[in-house]
XYZ file of C-alpha atoms in Angstrom:
687
model
C 139.711 99.462 131.184
C 136.991 101.165 129.215
C 134.522 99.551 126.852
C 136.476 100.545 123.736
C 139.771 99.130 125.086
C 138.040 95.949 126.181
C 136.474 95.587 122.702
C 139.921 96.164 121.160
C 141.452 93.492 123.336
C 138.823 90.962 122.060
C 139.545 91.632 118.427
C 140.726 88.394 116.725
C 143.429 88.864 114.175
C 143.227 87.435 110.631
C 146.283 85.365 111.400
C 144.330 83.548 114.163
C 141.310 83.082 111.896
C 143.527 81.622 109.151
C 145.141 79.092 111.529
C 141.728 78.196 112.929
C 140.507 77.401 109.405
C 143.556 75.236 108.680
C 143.237 73.480 112.032
C 139.527 72.858 111.551
C 140.118 70.978 108.312
C 143.158 69.104 109.612
C 141.308 67.904 112.708
C 138.106 66.757 111.030
C 139.648 65.025 107.951
C 141.265 62.095 109.882
C 138.017 61.517 111.744
C 135.909 61.090 108.585
C 135.772 57.243 109.040
C 134.323 57.775 112.553
C 131.771 60.375 111.439
C 128.221 59.825 110.222
C 127.182 61.412 106.867
C 125.075 63.931 108.875
C 128.127 64.934 110.960
C 130.355 65.293 107.892
C 127.739 67.398 106.096
C 127.327 69.849 108.998
C 131.093 70.025 109.556
C 131.614 70.779 105.829
C 128.891 73.543 105.972
C 130.568 75.085 109.027
C 133.958 75.032 107.328
C 132.646 76.696 104.169
C 130.779 79.229 106.277
C 133.950 79.974 108.190
C 135.810 80.582 104.901
C 133.088 82.993 103.884
C 133.447 84.871 107.196
C 137.247 84.953 106.731
C 136.884 86.652 103.316
C 134.112 88.943 104.491
C 131.413 87.407 102.177
C 128.953 86.286 104.888
C 128.210 87.263 108.494
C 128.076 85.014 111.452
C 124.934 82.818 111.399
C 122.106 83.665 113.811
C 122.426 82.033 117.170
C 118.990 80.517 116.734
C 120.196 78.652 113.610
C 123.290 77.324 115.353
C 121.217 76.179 118.392
C 118.714 74.499 116.085
C 121.483 72.612 114.245
C 122.979 71.532 117.555
C 119.658 70.198 118.861
C 118.872 68.430 115.639
C 122.352 66.813 115.630
C 122.000 65.585 119.161
C 118.556 64.109 118.442
C 119.804 62.350 115.276
C 122.793 60.882 117.128
C 120.495 59.668 119.909
C 118.355 57.881 117.307
C 121.268 56.151 115.547
C 123.438 55.733 118.656
C 122.470 52.062 119.113
C 123.477 51.227 115.509
C 126.856 53.085 115.472
C 127.747 52.444 119.115
C 127.797 54.751 122.157
C 131.465 55.737 121.757
C 130.960 56.602 118.071
C 127.898 58.674 118.982
C 129.838 60.611 121.645
C 132.711 61.278 119.265
C 130.286 62.540 116.604
C 128.687 64.814 119.164
C 132.108 66.305 120.006
C 132.960 66.791 116.314
C 129.628 68.557 115.750
C 130.096 70.754 118.810
C 133.562 71.770 117.626
C 132.374 72.569 114.077
C 129.332 74.575 115.211
C 131.381 76.532 117.738
C 133.813 77.684 115.050
C 131.145 79.652 113.180
C 129.927 81.593 116.236
C 133.297 82.782 117.521
C 133.049 86.294 118.971
C 136.160 86.838 121.013
C 139.370 85.260 122.256
C 137.514 83.267 124.922
C 135.617 81.429 122.162
C 138.879 80.796 120.329
C 140.395 79.275 123.467
C 137.318 77.033 123.835
C 137.584 75.822 120.239
C 141.329 75.122 120.671
C 140.702 73.189 123.887
C 138.094 70.988 122.160
C 140.605 70.520 119.346
C 143.008 68.846 121.759
C 140.284 66.324 122.675
C 139.720 65.628 118.974
C 143.421 64.913 118.604
C 143.176 62.338 121.384
C 140.204 60.714 119.611
C 142.465 59.843 116.713
C 144.379 57.562 119.067
C 141.438 55.634 120.462
C 141.560 52.718 117.976
C 145.036 53.228 116.457
C 148.139 53.850 118.551
C 150.642 53.016 115.805
C 153.646 55.187 115.099
C 151.892 56.678 112.094
C 148.934 57.718 114.214
C 151.254 59.187 116.863
C 153.104 61.229 114.176
C 149.761 62.523 112.924
C 148.719 63.424 116.476
C 151.959 65.370 117.026
C 151.499 67.283 113.798
C 147.881 68.147 114.777
C 149.088 69.107 118.250
C 151.596 71.470 116.726
C 148.948 72.931 114.423
C 146.445 73.464 117.212
C 149.176 75.027 119.364
C 150.021 77.388 116.550
C 146.398 78.642 116.577
C 146.674 79.220 120.303
C 149.958 81.115 120.045
C 148.516 83.605 117.540
C 146.383 85.029 120.320
C 149.416 85.994 122.439
C 152.278 86.740 120.036
C 152.953 89.819 117.916
C 152.038 89.400 114.255
C 155.633 89.896 113.196
C 157.072 87.214 115.432
C 157.653 83.771 113.881
C 155.642 81.125 115.719
C 156.832 77.962 114.034
C 159.953 77.563 116.189
C 158.013 78.454 119.371
C 155.316 75.908 118.719
C 157.846 73.167 117.959
C 159.829 74.197 121.118
C 156.701 73.898 123.268
C 155.987 70.407 121.886
C 159.611 69.306 122.412
C 159.695 70.733 125.934
C 156.662 68.630 126.913
C 158.208 65.382 125.652
C 160.731 64.784 128.492
C 158.007 65.061 131.074
C 155.715 62.769 129.119
C 158.516 60.202 128.845
C 159.213 60.417 132.548
C 155.572 59.838 133.443
C 155.418 56.976 130.932
C 158.405 55.249 132.598
C 157.458 55.850 136.247
C 153.672 55.696 136.460
C 152.197 52.183 136.516
C 149.754 51.049 133.838
C 146.384 51.365 135.622
C 143.141 49.834 134.320
C 140.395 52.306 133.311
C 138.045 53.519 135.971
C 135.074 52.864 133.688
C 134.275 50.533 130.799
C 134.817 52.385 127.536
C 132.061 51.468 124.999
C 133.332 49.790 121.856
C 133.477 51.147 118.261
C 130.698 49.093 116.595
C 131.578 50.406 113.140
C 135.074 48.989 113.062
C 134.407 45.302 112.508
C 136.789 43.703 110.080
C 138.260 40.285 109.247
C 136.663 36.962 109.864
C 132.978 36.685 110.818
C 131.132 34.306 113.090
C 129.197 32.979 110.114
C 130.841 31.411 107.050
C 129.425 30.691 103.644
C 130.955 29.544 100.379
C 132.038 32.975 99.230
C 132.902 34.737 102.526
C 136.608 34.056 102.827
C 137.228 34.788 99.141
C 136.034 38.334 99.890
C 138.877 38.712 102.415
C 141.387 37.836 99.705
C 140.666 41.271 98.204
C 142.095 42.975 101.297
C 145.783 43.538 102.105
C 145.044 44.909 105.568
C 147.226 43.615 108.385
C 145.421 41.111 110.654
C 148.192 40.525 113.208
C 151.944 40.034 113.681
C 153.715 37.330 115.626
C 157.274 36.920 116.959
C 158.578 33.499 118.063
C 160.973 33.030 120.883
C 162.907 30.511 118.847
C 163.060 29.530 115.209
C 160.137 30.632 113.036
C 158.066 27.609 112.003
C 157.783 26.780 108.317
C 154.771 28.054 106.380
C 152.875 24.696 106.457
C 152.951 24.792 110.308
C 151.363 28.215 110.562
C 147.687 27.395 110.966
C 146.227 30.222 113.086
C 142.919 29.070 114.588
C 140.309 31.814 115.198
C 136.827 30.209 115.038
C 135.491 26.726 115.375
C 132.098 26.193 113.627
C 129.948 23.202 114.346
C 126.402 24.241 113.240
C 125.658 23.683 109.576
C 122.325 24.462 107.911
C 123.243 23.389 104.377
C 124.419 26.847 103.324
C 126.341 28.451 106.214
C 128.578 27.368 109.074
C 128.059 28.953 112.486
C 129.384 28.720 115.988
C 127.321 26.533 118.290
C 125.045 28.347 120.753
C 126.863 26.770 123.684
C 130.259 28.224 122.794
C 128.603 31.598 122.043
C 127.151 31.561 125.551
C 130.617 30.863 126.958
C 131.993 33.785 124.964
C 129.317 36.080 126.429
C 130.186 34.864 129.899
C 133.949 34.833 129.326
C 134.558 37.283 132.232
C 133.260 34.546 134.604
C 135.641 31.875 133.273
C 138.858 33.396 134.653
C 141.653 32.074 132.450
C 139.382 29.261 131.170
C 140.718 25.761 130.605
C 143.864 24.618 132.313
C 147.228 24.683 130.649
C 147.924 21.562 128.616
C 151.112 19.536 128.602
C 152.993 18.104 125.649
C 151.875 14.586 124.792
C 154.853 12.102 124.747
C 152.829 9.651 122.649
C 152.912 12.148 119.763
C 156.708 12.173 119.796
C 158.307 8.788 120.621
C 161.763 10.250 121.260
C 161.105 13.108 123.614
C 158.378 15.435 124.825
C 158.500 18.547 122.697
C 158.691 21.900 124.590
C 155.855 24.250 123.871
C 156.413 26.811 121.141
C 156.294 30.333 122.688
C 155.358 33.323 120.662
C 153.958 36.887 121.049
C 151.119 38.268 118.958
C 150.082 41.881 118.257
C 146.540 41.806 116.896
C 145.284 44.742 114.864
C 141.942 46.481 115.705
C 139.048 44.419 114.341
C 136.107 45.140 116.600
C 135.970 41.369 117.251
C 137.016 39.399 120.376
C 138.551 36.275 118.953
C 142.320 35.949 118.903
C 144.719 33.797 116.920
C 146.774 30.825 118.077
C 148.532 27.765 116.814
C 147.482 24.251 117.806
C 147.180 23.782 120.799
C 147.225 27.367 122.049
C 147.283 28.569 125.638
C 147.762 32.110 126.976
C 148.119 33.453 130.485
C 148.024 37.116 129.399
C 145.563 39.246 131.424
C 142.384 39.774 129.463
C 142.630 36.501 127.438
C 140.399 33.536 128.065
C 141.283 29.930 126.962
C 138.022 28.478 125.638
C 137.154 24.795 125.734
C 137.398 24.447 121.921
C 141.095 25.360 122.208
C 140.736 28.927 121.025
C 141.929 32.175 122.537
C 139.324 34.835 123.294
C 139.663 38.467 124.456
C 137.504 39.907 127.226
C 137.099 43.179 125.350
C 136.572 43.809 121.603
C 139.805 44.670 119.777
C 139.167 48.417 119.265
C 142.911 49.028 119.411
C 146.061 46.959 118.983
C 146.197 44.101 121.519
C 149.391 42.343 122.551
C 149.406 38.915 124.158
C 151.750 35.957 124.646
C 150.812 32.403 123.895
C 152.285 28.880 123.763
C 151.549 26.062 121.300
C 151.607 22.556 122.772
C 152.186 19.298 120.860
C 149.213 17.500 122.367
C 145.901 16.039 121.450
C 142.492 17.764 121.558
C 139.607 15.937 123.216
C 140.738 12.289 123.209
C 137.315 11.493 124.668
C 134.125 13.006 123.145
C 130.937 13.454 125.062
C 127.685 12.228 123.563
C 126.345 15.788 123.070
C 129.470 16.977 121.293
C 129.544 13.821 119.140
C 125.857 14.387 118.106
C 126.582 18.034 117.362
C 129.497 17.231 115.081
C 127.553 14.476 113.248
C 124.458 16.531 112.586
C 123.451 17.296 108.943
C 120.277 18.768 107.501
C 117.950 16.208 106.012
C 117.361 15.816 102.317
C 120.263 17.861 100.962
C 123.115 16.814 98.613
C 121.790 13.345 97.730
C 124.595 12.642 95.196
C 127.208 13.388 97.774
C 125.533 11.040 100.280
C 125.484 8.292 97.679
C 129.252 8.831 97.020
C 129.884 8.644 100.789
C 128.037 5.302 101.065
C 130.152 3.860 98.282
C 133.465 5.125 99.613
C 132.663 4.070 103.189
C 131.952 0.555 102.067
C 135.350 0.441 100.380
C 137.155 1.749 103.502
C 138.204 -0.334 106.460
C 138.478 2.555 108.971
C 137.599 6.227 109.403
C 141.204 7.170 108.734
C 141.184 5.261 105.424
C 137.895 6.942 104.462
C 139.317 10.434 105.037
C 142.480 9.503 103.178
C 140.332 8.316 100.252
C 138.641 11.704 100.149
C 141.965 13.546 100.192
C 143.256 11.307 97.404
C 140.110 11.952 95.345
C 140.652 15.705 95.657
C 144.266 15.394 94.444
C 143.755 13.000 91.570
C 140.499 14.101 89.987
C 140.008 17.309 87.938
C 139.363 19.746 90.798
C 140.579 23.295 90.548
C 141.486 25.943 93.151
C 140.183 29.388 92.285
C 139.144 32.686 93.874
C 136.215 33.033 91.459
C 134.328 29.759 91.473
C 131.048 29.370 89.509
C 127.811 29.858 91.485
C 126.076 26.897 93.107
C 122.437 26.124 93.770
C 120.676 24.898 96.883
C 122.518 21.626 96.695
C 125.809 23.434 97.186
C 128.086 20.467 97.729
C 126.489 18.363 94.955
C 126.929 21.204 92.491
C 130.538 21.774 93.590
C 131.693 18.148 93.740
C 130.064 16.832 90.579
C 129.372 19.788 88.278
C 131.633 22.797 88.881
C 134.686 21.170 90.486
C 136.096 24.653 91.130
C 136.310 26.278 94.465
C 138.279 27.992 97.234
C 139.317 26.642 100.649
C 135.759 26.946 102.127
C 134.327 24.836 99.284
C 136.743 21.947 99.835
C 136.679 22.149 103.647
C 132.865 22.178 103.691
C 132.643 19.255 101.279
C 135.109 17.187 103.336
C 133.415 18.003 106.618
C 129.973 17.151 105.192
C 131.184 13.801 103.837
C 132.921 12.953 107.055
C 129.709 13.555 109.039
C 127.713 11.625 106.480
C 130.097 8.707 107.069
C 129.575 8.840 110.826
C 132.877 10.596 111.598
C 132.633 13.663 113.874
C 133.897 16.733 111.960
C 133.831 20.485 112.207
C 135.017 23.496 110.199
C 137.716 25.875 111.451
C 138.426 29.329 110.072
C 141.491 31.451 110.674
C 144.602 32.314 108.763
C 147.330 30.216 107.162
C 150.929 31.213 106.612
C 152.546 34.665 107.062
C 155.131 36.977 105.551
C 158.482 36.780 107.376
C 160.296 40.043 107.957
C 163.864 38.741 107.810
C 165.458 41.776 109.465
C 163.091 42.058 112.429
C 162.304 38.349 112.691
C 158.535 38.528 113.019
C 155.732 37.186 110.838
C 153.016 39.476 109.372
C 149.567 37.866 108.609
C 147.270 39.772 106.296
C 143.554 39.476 105.609
C 144.122 37.812 102.224
C 145.730 34.902 104.099
C 142.358 33.964 105.585
C 141.775 30.237 105.365
C 139.356 27.458 106.310
C 140.036 23.757 106.938
C 138.471 20.735 108.607
C 139.033 19.006 111.917
C 137.914 15.359 112.173
C 137.806 13.257 115.303
C 139.516 9.863 115.441
C 139.405 7.413 118.308
C 142.459 7.763 120.659
C 143.693 10.737 118.591
C 141.071 13.383 119.202
C 140.584 16.250 116.808
C 143.000 16.129 113.840
C 143.475 18.868 111.267
C 142.606 17.833 107.697
C 143.122 20.459 104.991
C 141.996 19.508 101.438
C 143.715 22.662 100.136
C 147.034 20.910 100.708
C 145.930 18.344 98.089
C 144.340 20.670 95.593
C 146.849 23.520 95.709
C 149.886 22.374 97.744
C 151.791 25.576 96.851
C 149.196 27.620 98.838
C 150.253 25.802 102.012
C 153.899 25.237 101.283
C 154.851 28.627 99.907
C 151.935 30.938 100.749
C 149.117 32.783 98.983
C 151.339 34.584 96.444
C 152.688 31.278 95.150
C 149.199 30.260 94.041
C 147.340 33.449 93.097
C 148.193 36.607 91.208
C 148.150 39.540 93.665
C 146.922 41.865 90.920
C 143.778 39.748 90.648
C 143.239 39.429 94.397
C 144.348 41.774 97.208
C 145.945 44.351 94.855
C 142.985 44.644 92.497
C 141.224 47.252 94.663
C 144.314 48.711 96.340
C 146.240 50.782 93.755
C 148.463 52.367 96.430
C 149.314 49.256 98.391
C 152.917 48.869 99.513
C 152.692 45.195 98.508
C 152.979 46.270 94.869
C 156.684 46.822 95.421
C 157.495 43.222 96.459
C 159.221 42.605 93.124
C 161.434 45.688 93.442
C 164.117 44.777 95.907
C 164.994 48.181 97.380
C 161.381 49.344 97.621
C 160.355 46.114 99.261
C 163.230 46.468 101.756
C 162.020 49.991 102.452
C 158.484 48.682 103.038
C 159.770 46.045 105.467
C 161.945 48.590 107.278
C 158.954 50.953 107.818
C 156.871 47.976 108.967
C 159.624 47.040 111.434
C 159.612 50.534 112.893
C 155.896 50.335 113.459
C 156.278 46.846 114.926
C 158.947 47.890 117.455
C 156.812 50.875 118.378
C 153.954 48.488 119.167
C 156.206 46.149 121.132
C 158.033 48.693 123.290
C 155.446 51.488 123.647
C 152.063 49.844 123.403
C 153.378 46.705 125.099
C 155.087 48.587 127.914
C 153.157 46.952 130.742
C 153.918 47.009 134.484
C 156.245 44.031 134.235
C 158.428 45.678 131.601
C 158.322 48.989 133.464
C 159.569 47.412 136.644
C 162.302 45.522 134.713
C 163.517 48.725 133.073
C 163.544 50.690 136.330
C 165.389 47.861 138.098
C 168.046 48.002 135.400
C 168.386 51.760 135.670
C 168.218 52.081 139.427
C 169.580 48.728 140.551
C 166.338 48.050 142.375
C 162.866 49.445 143.005
C 163.400 50.914 146.464
C 161.076 53.961 147.087
C 164.045 56.179 147.988
C 165.868 55.460 144.732
C 162.629 55.930 142.733
C 161.919 59.280 144.426
C 165.486 60.525 143.859
C 165.295 59.440 140.214
C 162.031 61.298 139.677
C 163.278 64.424 141.486
C 166.551 64.400 139.571
C 164.945 64.059 136.170
C 162.270 66.655 137.081
C 164.927 69.133 138.224
C 166.826 68.657 134.947
C 163.641 69.235 132.950
C 162.835 72.398 134.966
C 166.355 73.769 134.486
C 166.209 73.093 130.783
C 162.810 74.818 130.413
C 164.050 77.777 132.521
C 167.126 78.084 130.271
C 164.915 77.918 127.164
C 162.543 80.538 128.600
C 165.426 82.909 129.403
C 164.948 82.709 133.191
C 168.328 80.947 133.605
C 171.354 82.051 131.665
C 174.670 80.183 131.561
C 177.888 82.176 131.354
C 178.824 82.649 127.733
C 182.360 82.272 126.391
C 184.022 85.703 125.807
C 185.630 86.698 122.548
C 189.530 86.417 122.377
C 189.742 90.245 121.935
C 187.910 90.918 125.225
C 189.841 88.198 127.025
C 193.133 89.894 125.995
C 191.869 93.285 127.153
C 190.738 91.846 130.521
C 194.245 90.299 131.018
C 195.951 93.680 130.851
C 193.174 95.357 132.850
C 193.533 92.801 135.636
C 197.335 93.249 135.687
C 196.901 97.007 136.090
C 194.269 96.536 138.825
C 196.715 94.321 140.700
C 199.261 97.145 140.582
C 196.756 99.513 142.212
C 195.402 101.087 138.970
C 191.869 99.723 138.463
C 189.741 101.077 135.555
C 186.841 103.365 136.498
C 183.334 102.318 135.531
C 182.825 105.077 132.925
C 186.433 105.248 131.780
C 187.167 104.367 128.133
C 190.236 102.457 126.923
C 192.084 105.595 125.675
C 191.515 107.693 128.821
C 192.445 104.712 130.948
C 195.725 104.227 129.111
C 196.595 107.968 129.480
C 195.950 107.890 133.210
C 197.859 104.697 134.004
C 200.652 105.819 131.674
C 201.224 108.876 133.843
C 201.724 106.525 136.830
C 204.001 104.154 134.807
C 206.110 106.466 132.536
C 208.244 103.571 131.226
C 205.144 101.848 129.744
C 203.158 104.954 128.804
C 203.748 104.766 125.049
C 203.073 101.016 124.953
C 199.872 101.438 126.940
C 198.524 104.200 124.680
C 199.387 102.190 121.553
C 197.692 99.073 123.086
C 194.526 101.064 123.799
C 194.468 102.457 120.250
C 194.815 98.939 118.769
C 191.983 97.601 120.955
C 189.650 100.510 119.979
C 190.373 99.918 116.280
C 189.785 96.180 116.456
C 186.738 96.520 118.683
C 184.844 99.433 117.059
C 186.006 99.461 113.449
C 183.336 98.946 110.787
C 185.538 96.323 109.149
C 185.847 92.870 110.654
C 189.369 92.408 112.141
C 191.608 89.925 110.347
C 192.580 86.809 112.253
C 196.230 87.807 111.934
C 195.706 91.255 113.518
C 193.653 89.699 116.323
C 196.317 87.091 116.995
C 199.017 89.782 117.153
C 196.970 91.845 119.619
C 196.418 88.840 121.902
C 200.150 88.134 121.897
C 201.121 91.755 122.606
C 198.574 91.943 125.424
C 200.079 88.857 127.051
C 203.585 90.456 126.877
C 202.360 93.833 128.150
C 200.623 92.201 131.132
C 203.868 90.500 132.048
C 205.804 93.817 131.930
C 203.212 95.510 134.080
C 203.522 92.868 136.749
C 207.336 93.374 136.767
C 206.886 97.111 137.539
C 205.575 96.375 140.966
C 202.595 97.876 142.773
C 202.101 101.615 142.424
C 201.801 103.268 145.870
C 198.554 105.029 146.583
C 198.628 108.835 146.276
C 198.843 110.813 149.580
C 197.056 114.097 150.138
C 199.125 117.225 150.256
């Protein structure tokens, strides 16, 4: 091949350039939330430059400029890598490499490189979101990227849509087979986490923190119970236990933080509890079993009902009766748990008691004075706590998402001046007063309630359902949940968040396109729940398809997991896939059904061949009828007329009528029978 022909072979068609432009935008747009401003800016410049090249307005940039941008990008990412996380930095580096490569494309080899990197970018979209929506987007991007590849090898006039879709569909059976057969293996390396995707509850809690979450309708997690779904007042999902209080914020104690850092050394953590018969005088209640699918949050704390225990791999049961993940939740995480009807810490160590009685000196003097008065009027710690709860329900306290600001004496300002607050205000005030009265107390944050999907039978918990409450310690009872919100706004606990607050003033205020806006429209709300159910079942059966479920499915299909059966199953499915692909590619052709006209002609032809008069390879119907008519004088006229009818029906420009075709088929059947009655024609002998 000469230089000119080689240059011609490397010419990139405008069709390929157009599809590359479209693919470039489609691949980068979904990754905007994972990209730094610097990465987005360079990607946008590269895209605009590529448009200019496509329309012939600008030339390719100098290689020195592209190299300089690449080096500058790498240095910038190295500097900010610690802040955004290693995985985010690596993803940004790949996005920049893809964008810069698109503007220096010279030949088909460069196009193939860009398309190959495009497939990696498609996979990046699935790192922290494997929902059905993300999978549909990935398939669409896969089709688009494949379209770009096909333009290099197909003629411009050939439609590529069907071919690209066919290639995607042909790969699905093999992917499904590998998904069913291959075991779920742990990664060979520890993938760094996405530091930028931290949402939901935080490890520090102030007066206004949870009220910020009420502005979000993002899904926190979903839970399905093995039996009856508990009522809303029973759905207290514990996430964090906070024992350190500095007068303004609640924080986790340093000891529990250390345990969280060393969670991988704890194994499963504390031992599994048993139901306490003293809490139920009639019978010991069986644990409540449920399954949770937590959404990506970047955090490690999980959600469980009192008293939660999980034996799922990767989950640690901490001493403060919480569930904790070994890895940050950068993707959906599925785990099973059980809730036990038992007491928490019937005996309290001196160090834990001191920790949960500690208060900063010199703050909230009016509150301390009120505590002294109420304590003197109470005969026991339980009566004191009940007095506080009664005070909240009988005096003019209000539950609001927008409470007035408070000063340094937060609790004094709240209890005696503002008397307006959210769950954190009331829980903080009660916990402070309990400690001031010598009763160990702590603050717990998590979620309360959930939206039941009646068709699918699971509960969805959203960020706006975030909640805080108190736990106080009583002798011989251990930690007991005390929630002042139940006294101030009982509808919040009994019927849920929407029964107390207007969604348009909370989680819908900043979400104009939220699906929750359709709750009042029956058919639209049913559609929203149906779509949510599809996504849920995808998470359960695909993302939750672990080795145990894989083995159960294969046992059901094969009647056991013997190696011979498994090998035969894989070989059989693989052979079927290969045969299907070969048929689609045209390598294997199945016999097609002949038209009735040809079937009728073959019937007469076979009858004549059986009589010793086969048709020659190059002999037409008319010549054949004349020749065999000479050997069968009694049928000569009928044979010639039959051949003329066939030629007219077969080669006429007009489509034969069904009636004429039916008549020919019938006459051919009769003629074949008369031929067989004539007997075999003796072979001609030479003179």
